[in-house]
XYZ file of C-alpha atoms in Angstrom:
659
model
C 5.318 -74.624 25.015
C 3.051 -71.655 23.941
C 0.898 -74.004 21.791
C 0.429 -76.422 24.706
C -0.678 -73.610 26.992
C -3.082 -72.293 24.324
C -4.568 -75.761 23.837
C -4.965 -76.168 27.570
C -6.884 -72.909 27.744
C -9.576 -73.900 25.234
C -12.391 -71.812 26.668
C -14.592 -70.314 23.939
C -16.349 -67.025 24.778
C -20.037 -66.728 23.899
C -20.769 -65.246 20.481
C -22.929 -62.538 22.024
C -19.965 -61.369 24.126
C -17.699 -61.271 21.101
C -20.229 -59.267 19.087
C -20.767 -56.926 21.964
C -17.027 -56.341 22.243
C -16.722 -55.691 18.509
C -19.680 -53.351 18.707
C -18.031 -51.478 21.570
C -14.909 -51.036 19.478
C -17.043 -49.855 16.569
C -18.893 -47.343 18.734
C -15.645 -46.030 20.211
C -14.176 -45.732 16.720
C -17.159 -43.645 15.615
C -16.656 -41.278 18.557
C -12.946 -40.934 17.802
C -13.612 -40.317 14.106
C -16.084 -37.592 15.016
C -13.325 -35.899 17.042
C -10.885 -36.188 14.128
C -8.724 -38.911 15.735
C -8.762 -41.160 12.692
C -5.612 -43.072 13.651
C -7.177 -44.226 16.937
C -10.464 -44.926 15.166
C -8.671 -47.200 12.680
C -6.908 -48.993 15.544
C -10.230 -49.683 17.279
C -11.758 -51.006 14.062
C -8.799 -53.375 13.667
C -9.354 -54.551 17.250
C -12.995 -55.128 16.390
C -12.021 -57.326 13.442
C -9.217 -59.321 15.077
C -9.421 -61.676 18.026
C -7.767 -60.856 21.357
C -3.970 -60.816 21.394
C -3.736 -64.294 22.930
C -5.618 -65.757 19.954
C -3.894 -63.845 17.103
C -1.919 -66.299 14.964
C -1.401 -66.749 11.221
C -3.599 -69.176 9.339
C -1.627 -72.338 8.495
C -2.726 -72.186 4.842
C -2.392 -68.520 3.836
C -0.499 -66.889 6.643
C -3.282 -64.287 6.999
C -4.457 -63.079 10.362
C -7.436 -64.858 11.865
C -10.555 -62.703 12.295
C -12.518 -62.528 15.477
C -14.851 -65.482 15.861
C -18.581 -65.022 15.797
C -18.709 -62.146 13.309
C -21.010 -62.665 10.362
C -20.064 -61.615 6.856
C -22.220 -58.491 6.918
C -20.600 -57.256 10.115
C -17.113 -58.004 8.789
C -17.853 -56.195 5.531
C -19.239 -53.242 7.460
C -16.176 -53.078 9.721
C -13.826 -53.378 6.746
C -15.655 -50.560 4.978
C -15.416 -48.390 8.085
C -11.723 -49.282 8.379
C -11.110 -48.320 4.747
C -12.909 -45.032 5.337
C -10.891 -44.385 8.500
C -7.631 -45.136 6.695
C -8.618 -42.850 3.827
C -9.462 -40.039 6.234
C -6.231 -40.718 8.116
C -4.330 -40.393 4.849
C -6.109 -37.132 4.093
C -5.383 -35.916 7.607
C -1.698 -36.739 7.256
C -1.590 -34.980 3.887
C -3.317 -31.952 5.393
C -0.886 -31.914 8.306
C 2.034 -32.119 5.886
C 0.532 -29.300 3.831
C 0.045 -27.194 6.957
C 3.628 -27.914 7.990
C 4.882 -26.817 4.570
C 2.743 -23.680 4.721
C 3.992 -22.921 8.227
C 7.595 -23.378 7.098
C 6.980 -21.155 4.077
C 5.308 -18.549 6.278
C 8.245 -18.623 8.682
C 10.722 -18.267 5.814
C 8.624 -15.408 4.450
C 8.560 -13.791 7.882
C 12.347 -14.015 8.209
C 12.807 -12.639 4.693
C 10.339 -9.852 5.448
C 12.148 -8.947 8.676
C 15.513 -8.771 6.912
C 14.068 -6.735 4.051
C 12.327 -4.396 6.477
C 15.557 -3.903 8.397
C 17.382 -3.040 5.173
C 14.561 -0.735 4.013
C 14.575 1.183 7.284
C 18.347 1.433 7.229
C 18.128 2.767 3.679
C 15.451 5.258 4.749
C 17.697 6.402 7.602
C 20.555 6.883 5.143
C 18.229 8.847 2.862
C 17.277 11.146 5.727
C 20.946 11.612 6.606
C 21.636 12.510 2.973
C 18.783 15.005 3.067
C 20.116 16.598 6.237
C 23.567 16.942 4.687
C 22.151 18.349 1.461
C 19.919 20.864 3.239
C 22.804 21.959 5.429
C 25.005 22.446 2.376
C 22.252 24.391 0.624
C 21.862 26.656 3.609
C 25.599 27.200 3.946
C 25.948 28.060 0.265
C 23.613 31.000 0.679
C 25.489 33.888 2.285
C 22.265 35.517 3.440
C 21.696 32.658 5.886
C 25.220 32.376 7.270
C 26.426 34.692 9.969
C 29.461 36.631 8.819
C 32.608 35.475 10.528
C 34.934 38.332 11.465
C 38.191 38.245 9.535
C 40.913 40.803 8.791
C 39.861 43.365 6.191
C 42.009 43.703 3.098
C 40.248 46.872 2.076
C 37.599 49.181 3.578
C 35.612 52.039 2.057
C 33.218 54.272 3.986
C 30.074 55.217 2.083
C 27.277 57.579 3.045
C 23.738 56.457 2.220
C 20.478 58.293 2.536
C 18.214 56.914 5.215
C 17.041 57.292 8.808
C 20.102 57.926 10.967
C 20.290 57.993 14.745
C 21.504 61.606 14.776
C 18.591 62.756 12.613
C 20.818 63.871 9.763
C 19.236 61.491 7.257
C 22.656 60.160 6.273
C 23.896 56.662 7.096
C 27.564 55.724 7.084
C 28.281 52.174 5.942
C 31.514 50.338 5.244
C 32.174 48.335 2.124
C 34.710 45.692 3.146
C 36.809 43.235 1.160
C 37.817 40.575 3.695
C 39.662 37.858 1.794
C 41.621 37.222 -1.347
C 38.640 35.561 -3.034
C 36.788 38.871 -3.203
C 37.522 41.720 -5.536
C 35.810 45.040 -6.030
C 32.778 43.868 -8.075
C 32.217 41.024 -5.625
C 32.128 43.320 -2.623
C 30.058 45.914 -4.499
C 27.367 43.396 -5.416
C 27.028 42.115 -1.866
C 26.962 45.658 -0.477
C 24.287 46.828 -2.937
C 22.198 43.697 -2.422
C 22.333 43.969 1.365
C 21.436 47.701 1.452
C 18.719 47.750 -1.189
C 20.704 49.505 -3.928
C 18.956 47.523 -6.659
C 20.062 49.663 -9.580
C 22.501 48.855 -12.360
C 23.657 52.492 -12.441
C 24.439 52.442 -8.702
C 26.299 49.167 -9.088
C 28.389 50.464 -11.963
C 29.133 53.799 -10.301
C 30.111 52.169 -7.031
C 32.257 49.617 -8.871
C 34.207 52.406 -10.553
C 34.763 54.184 -7.206
C 35.914 51.018 -5.480
C 38.162 50.056 -8.363
C 39.818 53.477 -8.360
C 40.328 53.445 -4.590
C 41.715 49.923 -4.632
C 44.127 50.818 -7.437
C 45.517 53.631 -5.295
C 45.871 51.374 -2.245
C 49.146 49.885 -1.012
C 51.439 48.487 -3.659
C 50.869 44.860 -2.643
C 47.093 45.163 -3.140
C 47.480 46.916 -6.486
C 49.882 44.209 -7.626
C 47.438 41.524 -6.466
C 44.634 43.170 -8.456
C 46.793 43.459 -11.544
C 47.796 39.801 -11.317
C 44.178 38.540 -11.290
C 43.255 36.981 -14.631
C 40.700 38.871 -16.674
C 37.740 36.966 -18.145
C 36.252 37.964 -21.469
C 32.706 39.429 -21.496
C 31.169 36.493 -23.449
C 32.644 34.048 -20.944
C 31.275 36.120 -18.052
C 27.811 36.093 -19.627
C 27.957 32.342 -20.188
C 29.014 31.597 -16.630
C 26.433 34.011 -15.243
C 23.716 32.194 -17.194
C 24.851 28.835 -15.814
C 24.759 30.095 -12.224
C 21.383 31.707 -12.848
C 19.964 28.426 -14.176
C 21.319 26.647 -11.098
C 19.635 29.207 -8.785
C 23.062 30.420 -7.600
C 21.843 34.002 -7.777
C 24.675 35.544 -5.745
C 27.355 34.056 -7.985
C 25.430 35.125 -11.096
C 24.989 38.645 -9.704
C 28.707 38.965 -9.011
C 29.476 37.941 -12.594
C 27.002 40.494 -13.966
C 28.607 43.168 -11.732
C 32.042 42.184 -12.972
C 30.761 42.501 -16.519
C 29.503 46.052 -15.843
C 32.914 47.019 -14.417
C 34.922 45.175 -17.058
C 37.997 47.090 -18.392
C 36.830 46.345 -21.931
C 33.387 47.788 -21.257
C 33.569 49.987 -24.325
C 33.734 46.915 -26.531
C 30.543 45.378 -25.099
C 27.570 45.064 -27.413
C 24.206 46.567 -26.549
C 22.785 43.084 -25.865
C 25.624 42.291 -23.444
C 25.197 45.591 -21.610
C 21.422 45.146 -21.299
C 21.864 41.547 -20.163
C 24.296 42.651 -17.465
C 22.123 45.590 -16.317
C 18.937 43.517 -16.130
C 20.687 40.472 -14.733
C 22.361 42.185 -11.781
C 19.066 43.694 -10.594
C 17.143 40.452 -11.106
C 19.722 38.498 -9.136
C 19.515 40.937 -6.212
C 15.731 40.713 -6.172
C 15.761 36.928 -6.508
C 18.402 36.536 -3.824
C 16.429 38.617 -1.373
C 13.222 36.814 -2.329
C 14.853 33.453 -1.594
C 15.728 34.516 1.941
C 12.296 33.631 3.424
C 12.273 30.404 1.394
C 15.569 29.165 2.814
C 14.626 30.405 6.275
C 11.361 28.441 6.145
C 13.112 25.306 4.884
C 15.684 25.551 7.656
C 12.924 25.898 10.293
C 10.810 23.156 8.608
C 7.922 25.494 7.828
C 7.151 23.708 4.587
C 4.013 25.550 3.504
C 5.614 28.936 4.157
C 8.593 27.817 2.066
C 6.321 26.908 -0.847
C 4.501 30.225 -0.579
C 7.821 32.084 -0.702
C 8.950 30.056 -3.703
C 5.726 30.810 -5.581
C 6.526 34.518 -5.404
C 9.629 33.995 -7.539
C 9.287 34.317 -11.329
C 8.844 30.916 -12.943
C 12.095 31.103 -14.914
C 14.045 31.790 -11.719
C 12.633 28.825 -9.785
C 13.041 26.191 -12.481
C 16.526 25.113 -11.391
C 17.127 21.543 -10.251
C 18.223 22.813 -6.840
C 14.978 24.668 -6.128
C 12.865 21.943 -7.743
C 14.415 19.387 -5.400
C 13.751 21.557 -2.361
C 10.196 22.100 -3.604
C 9.754 18.330 -3.900
C 10.993 17.949 -0.329
C 8.428 20.484 0.899
C 5.610 18.646 -0.874
C 6.854 15.341 0.536
C 6.840 16.611 4.100
C 3.303 17.954 3.570
C 2.132 14.611 2.156
C 1.369 16.039 -1.285
C 2.667 13.056 -3.163
C 1.527 14.025 -6.636
C 3.303 17.382 -6.557
C 6.367 15.785 -4.956
C 6.554 13.162 -7.708
C 6.285 15.722 -10.498
C 8.957 17.986 -9.005
C 11.295 15.019 -8.459
C 10.770 13.880 -12.057
C 11.823 17.310 -13.321
C 15.005 17.104 -11.248
C 15.880 13.647 -12.606
C 15.237 14.764 -16.173
C 17.396 17.876 -15.774
C 20.348 16.126 -14.121
C 20.439 12.748 -15.926
C 23.864 12.025 -17.408
C 25.926 8.927 -18.211
C 28.070 9.122 -15.103
C 28.154 7.448 -11.687
C 24.978 8.052 -9.661
C 26.210 8.201 -6.085
C 24.310 8.349 -2.833
C 23.861 11.897 -1.607
C 23.714 13.456 -5.056
C 20.673 15.676 -5.687
C 19.485 13.397 -8.488
C 19.678 10.340 -6.220
C 17.658 12.190 -3.597
C 15.120 12.982 -6.313
C 14.934 9.323 -7.390
C 14.318 8.101 -3.831
C 11.718 10.790 -3.227
C 9.974 10.288 -6.574
C 9.720 6.506 -6.289
C 8.359 6.761 -2.735
C 5.794 9.351 -3.844
C 4.696 7.140 -6.743
C 4.199 4.189 -4.394
C 2.128 6.347 -2.065
C -0.133 7.048 -5.037
C -0.355 3.366 -5.936
C 1.588 3.753 -9.178
C 4.092 0.927 -9.033
C 5.082 1.307 -12.683
C 5.993 4.959 -12.186
C 8.047 4.086 -9.095
C 9.815 1.424 -11.142
C 10.560 3.958 -13.890
C 12.366 6.225 -11.387
C 14.654 3.341 -10.432
C 15.061 2.309 -14.069
C 16.268 5.802 -14.966
C 19.226 5.322 -12.617
C 20.128 1.937 -14.101
C 19.835 3.371 -17.604
C 22.626 5.878 -16.964
C 24.561 3.885 -14.346
C 24.002 0.100 -14.684
C 26.480 -0.608 -11.872
C 24.378 1.089 -9.158
C 23.916 -2.001 -6.965
C 21.704 -0.465 -4.274
C 19.192 0.809 -6.814
C 19.368 -2.486 -8.713
C 18.315 -4.342 -5.540
C 15.343 -2.014 -5.042
C 14.428 -2.382 -8.710
C 14.382 -6.186 -8.492
C 12.274 -6.151 -5.319
C 9.656 -3.811 -6.743
C 9.560 -5.603 -10.094
C 8.964 -8.925 -8.319
C 6.044 -7.373 -6.404
C 4.442 -6.031 -9.584
C 4.863 -9.369 -11.355
C 3.238 -11.194 -8.420
C 0.315 -8.758 -8.495
C -0.199 -9.384 -12.209
C -0.006 -13.143 -11.681
C -2.513 -12.977 -8.816
C -4.928 -11.030 -11.004
C -4.726 -13.798 -13.617
C -5.418 -16.428 -10.939
C -8.486 -14.517 -9.711
C -9.845 -14.193 -13.250
C -9.317 -17.926 -13.869
C -10.965 -18.822 -10.548
C -7.833 -20.168 -8.835
C -8.594 -18.186 -5.708
C -6.455 -20.163 -3.251
C -3.383 -19.585 -5.417
C -4.300 -15.927 -5.753
C -4.620 -15.487 -1.978
C -1.237 -17.148 -1.417
C 0.439 -14.880 -3.971
C -1.264 -11.755 -2.624
C -0.215 -12.616 0.932
C 3.337 -12.811 -0.400
C 2.884 -9.411 -2.057
C 1.726 -7.852 1.220
C 4.696 -9.384 3.018
C 7.075 -7.974 0.404
C 5.438 -4.551 0.676
C 5.908 -4.655 4.439
C 9.510 -5.678 3.845
C 9.924 -2.643 1.598
C 8.470 -0.520 4.436
C 5.543 0.538 2.243
C 2.733 1.442 4.628
C -0.831 2.543 4.007
C -0.489 3.310 0.324
C -2.776 3.090 -2.663
C -0.631 0.230 -3.943
C -1.525 -1.806 -0.859
C -5.176 -0.892 -1.424
C -5.019 -2.423 -4.898
C -3.666 -5.642 -3.387
C -6.486 -5.690 -0.832
C -9.041 -5.303 -3.623
C -7.745 -8.448 -5.281
C -7.788 -10.240 -1.917
C -11.383 -9.130 -1.402
C -12.481 -10.637 -4.707
C -10.621 -13.906 -4.112
C -11.798 -14.387 -0.516
C -15.351 -13.512 -1.460
C -15.312 -16.307 -4.036
C -13.973 -18.622 -1.297
C -16.954 -17.612 0.924
C -14.652 -15.998 3.471
C -17.034 -13.092 3.768
C -15.661 -11.464 6.926
C -12.087 -11.250 5.640
C -13.320 -10.170 2.206
C -15.386 -7.305 3.608
C -12.490 -6.105 5.780
C -10.193 -6.047 2.755
C -12.781 -4.282 0.594
C -13.579 -1.653 3.208
C -9.908 -0.889 3.887
C -9.188 -0.594 0.171
C -12.229 1.613 -0.486
C -11.320 3.975 2.356
C -7.762 4.327 1.052
C -8.859 4.898 -2.552
C -11.759 7.270 -1.878
C -9.914 9.439 0.667
C -6.215 9.036 -0.231
C -5.057 12.093 1.707
C -4.001 15.666 0.933
C -2.240 16.222 -2.337
C -3.152 12.798 -3.764
C -5.583 12.754 -6.641
C -8.682 10.577 -6.326
C -8.905 8.253 -9.333
C -12.580 7.580 -10.173
C -11.665 4.362 -11.985
C -9.991 2.959 -8.866
C -12.877 4.000 -6.625
C -15.310 2.407 -9.083
C -13.271 -0.803 -9.019
C -13.378 -0.809 -5.215
C -17.148 -0.310 -5.199
C -17.662 -3.135 -7.682
C -15.438 -5.480 -5.658
C -17.312 -4.632 -2.461
C -20.620 -5.175 -4.267
C -19.463 -8.664 -5.264
C -18.577 -9.389 -1.628
C -21.995 -8.147 -0.460
C -23.735 -10.260 -3.094
C -21.817 -13.377 -2.059
C -22.943 -12.700 1.524
C -26.556 -12.250 0.294
C -26.565 -8.619 1.410
C -28.267 -7.403 -1.738
C -29.273 -3.978 -0.389
C -25.639 -2.967 0.146
C -24.625 -4.577 -3.149
C -27.177 -2.469 -5.033
C -26.043 0.694 -3.219
C -22.398 0.081 -4.173
C -23.247 -0.695 -7.788
C -25.325 2.463 -8.083
C -22.454 4.542 -6.692
C -20.081 2.852 -9.134
C -22.528 3.509 -11.974
C -22.541 7.223 -11.170
C -18.737 7.278 -11.389
C -18.773 5.399 -14.692
C -21.183 7.873 -16.265
C -18.762 10.792 -15.967
C -16.742 12.268 -18.822
C -13.899 10.104 -20.061
C -15.315 6.857 -18.662
C -15.270 3.920 -21.127
C -18.718 3.095 -22.494
C -18.111 -0.666 -22.430
C -17.422 -0.617 -18.686
C -20.502 1.524 -18.061
C -22.720 -0.840 -20.047
C -21.358 -3.901 -18.243
C -21.930 -2.177 -14.916
C -25.532 -1.337 -15.828
C -26.176 -4.953 -16.763
C -24.704 -6.149 -13.478
C -26.826 -3.628 -11.579
C -30.020 -4.902 -13.243
C -29.087 -8.475 -12.348
C -28.477 -7.663 -8.671
C -31.673 -5.589 -8.536
C -33.552 -8.706 -9.610
C -31.848 -10.693 -6.842
C -32.735 -7.967 -4.341
C -36.373 -8.012 -5.439
C -36.521 -11.784 -5.057
C -34.793 -11.645 -1.664
C -37.472 -9.281 -0.370
C -40.137 -11.902 -1.090
C -40.153 -13.404 2.389
C -43.587 -14.787 3.299
C -46.128 -15.877 0.654
C -48.890 -15.397 3.212
C -48.127 -11.654 3.255
C -50.018 -11.061 0.033
C -49.454 -7.279 -0.129
C -45.657 -7.478 0.153
C -45.639 -10.488 -2.168
C -47.610 -8.568 -4.779
C -45.635 -5.302 -4.389
C -42.346 -7.101 -4.996
C -43.735 -9.046 -7.976
C -42.729 -12.316 -6.359
C -44.698 -14.608 -8.664
C -46.833 -17.608 -7.766
C -46.828 -18.352 -4.047
C -46.650 -22.095 -4.631
C -43.619 -21.921 -6.906
C -40.518 -23.043 -4.954
C -38.354 -20.768 -7.124
C -40.377 -17.704 -6.161
C -39.145 -15.587 -3.285
C -36.283 -16.076 -0.881
C -34.770 -19.538 -0.554
C -35.289 -20.074 3.169
C -33.876 -23.588 3.027
C -30.592 -22.146 1.810
C -30.671 -19.563 4.606
C -30.932 -22.304 7.262
C -28.444 -24.520 5.375
C -30.913 -27.409 5.230
C -30.022 -30.610 3.334
C -30.967 -30.828 -0.324
C -33.066 -33.972 0.233
C -35.177 -32.414 2.988
C -38.361 -33.050 0.991
C -37.682 -36.807 0.965
C -37.816 -37.015 4.771
C -40.812 -37.577 6.980
C -42.708 -34.412 7.975
C -41.643 -34.692 11.610
C -37.995 -35.143 10.546
C -38.229 -32.076 8.329
C -39.409 -30.003 11.283
C -36.609 -31.432 13.413
C -34.059 -30.351 10.823
C -35.509 -26.840 10.721
C -35.358 -26.350 14.483
C -31.915 -27.998 14.679
C -30.397 -25.722 12.037
C -32.093 -22.663 13.467
C -30.607 -23.313 16.907
C -27.199 -23.933 15.382
C -27.237 -20.699 13.371
C -28.766 -18.727 16.227
C -25.725 -19.566 18.343
C -23.458 -18.478 15.498
C -25.200 -15.208 14.614
C -26.528 -14.012 17.952
C -25.367 -10.364 18.198
C -24.228 -10.844 21.790
C -21.953 -13.736 20.806
C -20.805 -12.789 17.323
C -17.347 -11.194 17.400
C -17.548 -9.560 13.991
C -19.656 -6.714 12.680
C -22.822 -6.434 14.785
C -24.918 -5.167 11.886
C -24.083 -8.309 9.915
C -24.984 -10.533 12.865
C -28.327 -8.767 13.317
C -29.134 -9.159 9.617
C -28.223 -12.847 9.590
C -30.163 -13.492 12.799
C -33.221 -11.752 11.382
C -33.020 -13.793 8.179
C -32.768 -17.034 10.174
C -35.813 -16.106 12.250
C -37.800 -15.232 9.134
C -36.772 -18.501 7.484
C -37.815 -20.558 10.498
C -41.165 -18.802 10.742
C -42.003 -19.279 7.050
C -40.842 -22.903 6.954
C -42.868 -23.693 10.061
C -45.943 -22.437 8.224
C -45.145 -24.322 5.030
C -44.309 -27.593 6.795
C -47.111 -27.183 9.370
C -44.652 -27.642 12.185
C -45.706 -27.198 15.776
C -43.400 -25.184 17.997
C -44.062 -27.387 21.011
C -43.636 -30.662 19.176
C -40.469 -29.398 17.527
C -39.023 -28.493 20.881
C -39.845 -31.940 22.211
C -38.245 -33.600 19.190
C -35.243 -31.339 19.560
C -34.803 -32.422 23.177
C -35.273 -36.034 22.198
C-alpha cells in the first residue's frame, strides 16, 4: 500500500532546490558547530546527505540508506568530512562532559570530606580549650597565694608580735599563727606564716618552728597524741622529696619540706650539706613563691605579656619545670609567638615523655597539641608531625592522635608528590593534588599559615606554566606576603622568601612583565648573597637574572623607527624580525600572516587589536588595573608599529573591518 502511494507520487524536485536545501542544512550545521552544539550540527549534516523522510528506504542490493538525489561526489565527500568532524567533536564534547561530571563529583566528595574533617577539627579544638581551662583552673587552685582562705575551725592558735607599722603607733604588730586542719603541722603553718609576712630567714623559720612545736606539745592531750602519732620522715627522704617538688615548681610544698627538715627531731644528726640545703632552700622557696604571685595573677587575668615578664624575673633553674614551661608556652601561643611556643612545648614533651597512657587533659598532651599547632603556623609540617609521632612512640594506642598523624602525613605526602609533578611538567596533575592539599588543610582548620603559603607557591608555578596568569599571580602574592611578614614571634626564613620571589618572577616572565620579573630576581639575588646561602643556588639565580635581563632589553625595543631608543637598548638590525619585541605575538596574530595578501594582513591586525582592546580595556577588565593598562599599552604599541611595517591605512582598515 505504501509502495503504491509512493509510486503514485512520482514528482521529482529540481536539482537546484535539492542542492539549496542541502546547503541550508550545511550552513545551519556550521552555525550550530560554532555555538558548540555538535550533536545538532551532526543531525543537520545527516539531513543534508539523506533524502526527505518520505523517500528514505534501503537500497535493494546493499540495504544502505539512499543519499539525497542531485548531490555530486565532491559535495557528498565534503558533507561526509564535515559529518566526521562533527561526530569527532561530539565525542570530544561528551568525553569532556563526562570528565567535568567526574571532577564535579570528586569536588563534591572532597567538599563533604572537608566539612566533616573541619567539624571534627573544630570539635577537637574546643575540647583542647576546655582542657586548657581545666588545667589553668587546677594550676590556680594549687597555689595557696591565689585562693581565698576559707574559714574553718582552728586546731591551734599562737599570737606573735612582729615589728612593723601598727595602728596604735607602737611599732608592734600582733599576728596569729593558725593550724586549721589535720593536714597541717607546726612546720607547715610556720612556713606559710613566714612566707606571708616576709620573714624570709632560715633562722627565723627555725626559731619559730621550735616555739610552735613546744607550744603544741603542751597543748591538750588529744593534740599532743595526734602529733606523736604522725610518722616521722628521715632527713634524706625529706631532701629528696623537696627536690622533686622544687623541680615541679611546687615551691610551697618544697618550702614546707625544707622547714620540716630544719625542725626535725634528729637535727643534730644532719650533715652540713643537708643543713645548708635546708637553710638555702626554705628562703629560695619563699622568694620564688612570692615571685610567682604576679605570674599566676597575670595568667588568670589573661595578661600574657605581663605573665611572661614576671616569669623572666625568676632564676632560670626555678622556672625550668614542665608546669611553668607549659604555662609559658600558653602565653606565647596567645601572643602569636609561635616559635617560642613551639620550643617551650617541646621542652615539656621531652621532660614528661614516658611509656604510659597519654590521656587527654594531661599537661604533656596539651603540650603536644600546642606544639604541633605552632609548628604548622610556622610552615614546618615535619616538626608538627614529630610532635604527634612522639605520642605514638610512647603510647601506640592513642587513637585520636593517630588520626591526626595520618591526616597530616597524607597532606605532606601530597605536597611532595605535587612538587614532583611540577618539576616533571605535569602541571594539571599538580594543580589537582594541590587543590586537594588546600582542602585537607581547611579540613584540619589550618588557616593563614606558612604551610599554606608553601602550597600556594607550588600552585603559582604550576598555573603560570598553564598560562593562568591571574590565578598564578594571586597565589604568588598571597604566599610572598605570608612568608615575608609572617607575624610577631615567627622567624622570617630568607630561603622561603627567596623561593617566593623566584616563583613570582617566573609568573611575571610568563606574563611578559619583564620589569617586575627582573625586580623580583634582583631581590632574590640579594637574599641569596647573605651568609649561609648555598653558592650553587646563588650562581643559578645570577644566571637566570642575566637571561631575564636580556629578555627585558629585547622587550624594550618597540619601534625600529625610534633610532635613539633602538640604539640605546642595543636592539640590533632594524630589519631583523628577531630583533626587538615580537608585536605579532602580542596581538596573537596567526603564524602564516606573511603568506596573506597585504590587505588581509592589515585586516588581521585591526581585528586582533579590537578583540584584545575589549579584553584589556581598564574600564572593563575585572582583574588588576595595572596589568590591564600594561597590556592595553602593549597592544596599542604593537598595532602602531605593525601599521608602519605593513603600510596599513587606518581608514582603509576600518572600512575592511566593517566589511
